[in-house]
Short mmCIF file of C-alpha atoms in Angstrom, two decimals:
data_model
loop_
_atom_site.label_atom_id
_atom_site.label_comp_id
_atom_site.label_asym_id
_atom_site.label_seq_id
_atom_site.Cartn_x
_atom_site.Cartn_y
_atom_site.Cartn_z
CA UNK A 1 77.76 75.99 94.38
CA UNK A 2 77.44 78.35 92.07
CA UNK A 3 78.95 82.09 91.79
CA UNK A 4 76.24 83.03 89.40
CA UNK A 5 73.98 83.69 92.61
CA UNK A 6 72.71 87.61 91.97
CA UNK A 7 71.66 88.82 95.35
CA UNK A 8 72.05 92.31 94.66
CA UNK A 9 69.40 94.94 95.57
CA UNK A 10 67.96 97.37 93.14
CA UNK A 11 66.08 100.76 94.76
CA UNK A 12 64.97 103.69 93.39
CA UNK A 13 64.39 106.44 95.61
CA UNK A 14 63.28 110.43 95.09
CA UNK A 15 65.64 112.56 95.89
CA UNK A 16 64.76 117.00 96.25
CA UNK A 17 66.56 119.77 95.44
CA UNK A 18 69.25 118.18 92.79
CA UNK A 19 69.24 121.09 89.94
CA UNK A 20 72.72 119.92 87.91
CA UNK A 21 75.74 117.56 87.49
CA UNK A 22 77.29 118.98 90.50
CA UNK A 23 73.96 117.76 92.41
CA UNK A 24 74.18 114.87 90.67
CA UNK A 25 77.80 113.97 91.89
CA UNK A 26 77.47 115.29 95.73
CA UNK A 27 74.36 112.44 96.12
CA UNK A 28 76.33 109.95 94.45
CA UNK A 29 79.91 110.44 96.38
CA UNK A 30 77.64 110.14 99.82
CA UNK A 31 75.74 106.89 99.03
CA UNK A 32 78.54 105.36 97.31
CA UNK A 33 80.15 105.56 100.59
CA UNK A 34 77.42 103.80 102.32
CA UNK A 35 78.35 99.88 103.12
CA UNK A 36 77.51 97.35 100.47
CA UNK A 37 76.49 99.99 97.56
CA UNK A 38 77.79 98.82 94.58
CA UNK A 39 76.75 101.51 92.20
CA UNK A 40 74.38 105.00 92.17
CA UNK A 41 73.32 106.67 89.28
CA UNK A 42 71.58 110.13 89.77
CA UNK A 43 69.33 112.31 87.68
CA UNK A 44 68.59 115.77 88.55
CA UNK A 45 66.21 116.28 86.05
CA UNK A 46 64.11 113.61 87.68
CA UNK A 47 65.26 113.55 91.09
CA UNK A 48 65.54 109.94 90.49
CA UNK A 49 68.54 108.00 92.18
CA UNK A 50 68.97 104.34 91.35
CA UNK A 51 71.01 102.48 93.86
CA UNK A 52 72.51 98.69 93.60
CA UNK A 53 73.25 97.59 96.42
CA UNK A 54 74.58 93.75 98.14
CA UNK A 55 71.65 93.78 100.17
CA UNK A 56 68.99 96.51 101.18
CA UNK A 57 69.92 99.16 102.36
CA UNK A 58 68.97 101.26 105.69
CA UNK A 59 66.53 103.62 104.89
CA UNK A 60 68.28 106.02 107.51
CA UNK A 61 70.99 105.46 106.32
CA UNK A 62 69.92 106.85 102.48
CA UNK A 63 68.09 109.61 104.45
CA UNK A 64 71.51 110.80 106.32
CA UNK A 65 73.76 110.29 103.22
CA UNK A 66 71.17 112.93 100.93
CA UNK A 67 70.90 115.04 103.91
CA UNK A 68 74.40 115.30 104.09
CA UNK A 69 75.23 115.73 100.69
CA UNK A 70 72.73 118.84 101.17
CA UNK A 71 69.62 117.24 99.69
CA UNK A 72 66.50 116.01 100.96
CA UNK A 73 65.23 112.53 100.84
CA UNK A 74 61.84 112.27 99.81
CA UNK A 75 61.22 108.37 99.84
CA UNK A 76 61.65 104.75 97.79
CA UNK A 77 60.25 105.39 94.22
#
């Protein structure tokens, strides 16, 4: 077998109310903590947040994470 298998999931999703860095970092600290997320990279002037992830992820689970990092989700880009 090989390890060269990528099953990783890319998802972009729209994210409300991010304004700065500061915005920036609270979304990424609460989905990075999310099970299986292997990066997040978010951009306030966009209010676009890319997560990799091992497999899909929850979409409740995205929508609690922003809402508790004090943003609102606003859907899969």
């Amino acid at each position: 077998m090989s390890a060269d298998t990528d099953t990783r999931t890319t998802t972009v999703y729209r994210v409300t109310g991010m304004t700065c860095g500061h915005c920036e970092g609270a979304v990424t600290s609460e989905l990075s903590a999310l099970p299986g997320v292997e990066s997040v990279k978010a951009v306030a002037a966009t209010g676009e947040v890319t997560v990799v992830s091992a497999a899909p992820l929850a979409e409740a689970d995205v929508r609690a994470a922003v809402d508790e990092a004090g943003y609102e989700y606003a859907g899969r880009i």
